[in-house]
mmCIF file of C-alpha atoms in Angstrom:
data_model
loop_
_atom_site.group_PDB
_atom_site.id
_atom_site.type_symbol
_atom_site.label_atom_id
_atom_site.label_comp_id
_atom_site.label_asym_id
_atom_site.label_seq_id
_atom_site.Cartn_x
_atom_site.Cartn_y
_atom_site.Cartn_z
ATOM 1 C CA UNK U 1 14.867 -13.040 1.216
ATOM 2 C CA UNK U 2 15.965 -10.189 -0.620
ATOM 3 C CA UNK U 3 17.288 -6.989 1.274
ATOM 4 C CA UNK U 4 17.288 -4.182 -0.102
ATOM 5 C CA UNK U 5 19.440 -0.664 0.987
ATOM 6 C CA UNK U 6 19.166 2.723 -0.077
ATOM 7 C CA UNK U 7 15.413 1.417 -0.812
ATOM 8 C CA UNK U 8 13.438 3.428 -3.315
ATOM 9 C CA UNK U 9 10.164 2.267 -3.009
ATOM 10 C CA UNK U 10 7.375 3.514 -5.740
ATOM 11 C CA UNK U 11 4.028 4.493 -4.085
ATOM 12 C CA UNK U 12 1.124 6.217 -6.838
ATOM 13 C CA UNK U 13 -2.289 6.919 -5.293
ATOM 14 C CA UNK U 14 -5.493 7.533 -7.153
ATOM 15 C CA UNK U 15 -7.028 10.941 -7.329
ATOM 16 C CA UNK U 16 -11.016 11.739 -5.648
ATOM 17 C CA UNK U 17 -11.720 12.652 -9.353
ATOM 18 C CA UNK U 18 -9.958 9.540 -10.867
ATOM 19 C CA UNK U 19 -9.977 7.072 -7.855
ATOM 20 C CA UNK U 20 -9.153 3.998 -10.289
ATOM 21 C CA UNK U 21 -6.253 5.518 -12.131
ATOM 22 C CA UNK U 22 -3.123 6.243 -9.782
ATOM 23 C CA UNK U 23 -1.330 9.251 -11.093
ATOM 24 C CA UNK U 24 0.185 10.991 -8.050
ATOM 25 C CA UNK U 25 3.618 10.125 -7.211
ATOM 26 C CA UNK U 26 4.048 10.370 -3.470
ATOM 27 C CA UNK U 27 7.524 8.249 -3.483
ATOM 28 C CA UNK U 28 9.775 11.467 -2.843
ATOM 29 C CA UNK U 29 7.657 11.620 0.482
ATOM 30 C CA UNK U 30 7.322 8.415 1.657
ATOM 31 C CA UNK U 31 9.817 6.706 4.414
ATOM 32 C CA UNK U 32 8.931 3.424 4.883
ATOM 33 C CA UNK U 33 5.617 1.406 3.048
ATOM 34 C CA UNK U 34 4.111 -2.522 4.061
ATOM 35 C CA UNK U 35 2.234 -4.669 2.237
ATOM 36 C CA UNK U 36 0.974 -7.530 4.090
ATOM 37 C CA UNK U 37 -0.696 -10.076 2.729
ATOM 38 C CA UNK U 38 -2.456 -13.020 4.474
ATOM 39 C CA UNK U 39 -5.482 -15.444 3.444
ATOM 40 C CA UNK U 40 -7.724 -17.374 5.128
ATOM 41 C CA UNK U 41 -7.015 -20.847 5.825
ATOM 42 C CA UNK U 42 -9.828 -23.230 5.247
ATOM 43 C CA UNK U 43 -10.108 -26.729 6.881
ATOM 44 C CA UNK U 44 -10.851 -29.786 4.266
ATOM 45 C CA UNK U 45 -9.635 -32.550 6.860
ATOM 46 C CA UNK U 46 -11.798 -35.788 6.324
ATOM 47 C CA UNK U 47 -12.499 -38.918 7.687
ATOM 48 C CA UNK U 48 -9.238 -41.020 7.966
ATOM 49 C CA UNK U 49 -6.967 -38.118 7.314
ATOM 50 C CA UNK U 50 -3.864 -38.344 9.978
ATOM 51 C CA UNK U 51 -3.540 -34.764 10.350
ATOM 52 C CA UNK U 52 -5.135 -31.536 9.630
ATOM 53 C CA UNK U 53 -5.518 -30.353 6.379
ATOM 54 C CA UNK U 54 -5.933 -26.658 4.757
ATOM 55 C CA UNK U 55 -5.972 -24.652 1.495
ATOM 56 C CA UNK U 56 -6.127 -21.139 1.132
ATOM 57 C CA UNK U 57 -9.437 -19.132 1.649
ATOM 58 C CA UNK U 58 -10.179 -15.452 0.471
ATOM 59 C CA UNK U 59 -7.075 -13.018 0.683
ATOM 60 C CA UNK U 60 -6.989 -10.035 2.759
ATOM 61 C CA UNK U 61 -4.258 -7.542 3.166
ATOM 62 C CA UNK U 62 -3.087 -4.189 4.679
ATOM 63 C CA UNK U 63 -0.815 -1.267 3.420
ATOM 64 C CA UNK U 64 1.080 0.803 5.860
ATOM 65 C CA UNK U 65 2.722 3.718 5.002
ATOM 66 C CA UNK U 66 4.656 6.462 6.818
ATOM 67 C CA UNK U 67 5.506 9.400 5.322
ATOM 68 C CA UNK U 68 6.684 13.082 5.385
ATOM 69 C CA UNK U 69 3.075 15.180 5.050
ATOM 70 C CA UNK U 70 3.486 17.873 2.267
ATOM 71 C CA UNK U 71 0.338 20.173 1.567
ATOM 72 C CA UNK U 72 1.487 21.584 -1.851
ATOM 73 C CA UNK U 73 -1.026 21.059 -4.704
ATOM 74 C CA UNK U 74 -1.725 17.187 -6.379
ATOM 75 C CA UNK U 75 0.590 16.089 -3.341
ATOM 76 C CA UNK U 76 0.200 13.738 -0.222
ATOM 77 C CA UNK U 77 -1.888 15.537 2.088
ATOM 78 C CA UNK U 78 -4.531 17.579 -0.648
ATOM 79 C CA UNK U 79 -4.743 13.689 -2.448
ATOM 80 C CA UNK U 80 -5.831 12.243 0.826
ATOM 81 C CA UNK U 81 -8.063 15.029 2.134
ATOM 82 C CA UNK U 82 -10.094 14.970 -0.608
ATOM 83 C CA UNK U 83 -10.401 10.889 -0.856
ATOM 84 C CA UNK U 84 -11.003 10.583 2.786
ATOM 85 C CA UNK U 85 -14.194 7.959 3.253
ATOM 86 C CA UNK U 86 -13.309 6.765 -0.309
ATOM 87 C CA UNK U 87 -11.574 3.967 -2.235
ATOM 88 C CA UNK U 88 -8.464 5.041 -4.076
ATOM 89 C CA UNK U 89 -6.562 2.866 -6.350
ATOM 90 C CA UNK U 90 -2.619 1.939 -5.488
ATOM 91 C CA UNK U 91 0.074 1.634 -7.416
ATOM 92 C CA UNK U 92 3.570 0.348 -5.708
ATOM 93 C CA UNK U 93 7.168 -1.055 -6.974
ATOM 94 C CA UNK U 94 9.884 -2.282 -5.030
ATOM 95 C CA UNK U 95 12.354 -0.434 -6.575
ATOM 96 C CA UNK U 96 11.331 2.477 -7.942
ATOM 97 C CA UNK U 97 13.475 3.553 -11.374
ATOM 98 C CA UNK U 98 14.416 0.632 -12.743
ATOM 99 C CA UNK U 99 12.519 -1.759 -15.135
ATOM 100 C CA UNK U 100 9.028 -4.031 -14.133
ATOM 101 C CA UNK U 101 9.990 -7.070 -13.946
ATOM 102 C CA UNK U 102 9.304 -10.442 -12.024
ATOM 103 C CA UNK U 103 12.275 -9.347 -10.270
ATOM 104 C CA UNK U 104 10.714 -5.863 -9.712
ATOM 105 C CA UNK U 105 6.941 -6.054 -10.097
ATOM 106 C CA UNK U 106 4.256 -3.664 -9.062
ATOM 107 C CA UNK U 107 1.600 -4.102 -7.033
ATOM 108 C CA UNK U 108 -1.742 -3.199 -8.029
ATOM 109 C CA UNK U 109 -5.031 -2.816 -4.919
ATOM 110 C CA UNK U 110 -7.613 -0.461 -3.380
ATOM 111 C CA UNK U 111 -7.538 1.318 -0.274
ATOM 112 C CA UNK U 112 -10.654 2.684 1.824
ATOM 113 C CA UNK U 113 -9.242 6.099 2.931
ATOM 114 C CA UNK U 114 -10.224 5.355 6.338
ATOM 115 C CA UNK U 115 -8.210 7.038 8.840
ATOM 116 C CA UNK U 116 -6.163 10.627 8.245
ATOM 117 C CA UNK U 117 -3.593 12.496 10.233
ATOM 118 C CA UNK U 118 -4.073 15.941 8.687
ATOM 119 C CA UNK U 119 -1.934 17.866 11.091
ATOM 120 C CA UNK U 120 0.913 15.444 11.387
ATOM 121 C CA UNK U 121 3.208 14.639 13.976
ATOM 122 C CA UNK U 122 6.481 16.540 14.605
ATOM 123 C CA UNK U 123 6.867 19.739 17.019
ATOM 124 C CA UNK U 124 7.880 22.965 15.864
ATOM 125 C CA UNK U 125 10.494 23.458 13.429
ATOM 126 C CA UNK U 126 10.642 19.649 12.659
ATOM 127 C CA UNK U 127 9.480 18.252 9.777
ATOM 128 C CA UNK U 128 5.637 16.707 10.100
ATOM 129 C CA UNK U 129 4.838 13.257 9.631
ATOM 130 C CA UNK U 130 2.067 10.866 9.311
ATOM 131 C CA UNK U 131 1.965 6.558 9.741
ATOM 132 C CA UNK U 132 -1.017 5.322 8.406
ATOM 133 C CA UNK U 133 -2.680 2.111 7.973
ATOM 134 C CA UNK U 134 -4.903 0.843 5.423
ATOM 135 C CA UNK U 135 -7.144 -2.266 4.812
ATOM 136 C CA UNK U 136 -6.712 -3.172 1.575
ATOM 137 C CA UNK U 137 -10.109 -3.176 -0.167
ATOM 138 C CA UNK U 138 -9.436 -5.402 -2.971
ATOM 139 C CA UNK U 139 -6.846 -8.243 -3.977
ATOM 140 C CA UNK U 140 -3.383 -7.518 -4.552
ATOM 141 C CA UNK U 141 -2.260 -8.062 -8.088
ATOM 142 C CA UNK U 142 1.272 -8.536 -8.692
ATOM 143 C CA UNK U 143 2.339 -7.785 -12.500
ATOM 144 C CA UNK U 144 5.977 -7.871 -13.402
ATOM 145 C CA UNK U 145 4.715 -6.427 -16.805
ATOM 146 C CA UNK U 146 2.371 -2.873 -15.248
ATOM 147 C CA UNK U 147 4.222 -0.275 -15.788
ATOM 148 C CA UNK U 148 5.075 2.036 -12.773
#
């Protein structure tokens, strides 16, 4: 298991306008991002077979992502407004700043913008946030060769 501090996760979402092509950088903002991938797990056990046996079915995944809202123009909020009830295209990196790699690949998959917390959470004077959570409407690619 790899640990990593002073984390600097990449995170690029897809534009409305350009929905397969992510081009905003939202990693200044973000505090903490998931990827979690599972797949399903198929039964092939036959006759004579001493135990059960599986093999991997179709992948599904989610993306979680918390981070601080910011309204300015081309930036987290205004990007997700206007792709709410669409698919957007994500782009993510482990570490962000340093070289692709199979050390350091990026992630490529598709999000339905399904849920939005345009107002944020935070009281007055405090900085707003939003967690959100994603199904991941594609399979995630892994490239240690895409740049970020």
């Amino acid at each position: 298991m790899a640990i990593y501090l002073n984390n600097n996760v990449g995170i690029k979402l897809a534009t409305a306008a350009a929905p397969t092509t992510p081009s905003i950088d939202i990693s200044a903002y973000v505090t903490n991002a998931v990827i979690n991938q599972i797949v399903d797990e198929l039964e092939v056990t036959s006759m004579g077979d001493s135990a059960h046996k599986f093999v991997a079915g179709l992948q599904s995944a989610t993306f979680s992502i918390d981070f601080i809202n910011d309204w300015a123009a081309s930036q987290v909020m205004q990007t997700l407004n206007a792709a709410f009830g669409q698919t957007l295209s994500v782009s993510a990196i482990t570490v962000k700043g340093t070289a692709v790699s199979a050390a350091n690949p990026s992630y490529q998959f598709t999000i339905l913008v399904n849920n939005l917390t345009p107002l944020g959470q935070g009281g007055v004077a405090e900085v707003a946030t939003s967690s959100l959570s994603f199904t991941v409407n594609s399979a995630v690619t892994v490239s240690p060769t895409v740049a970020f």
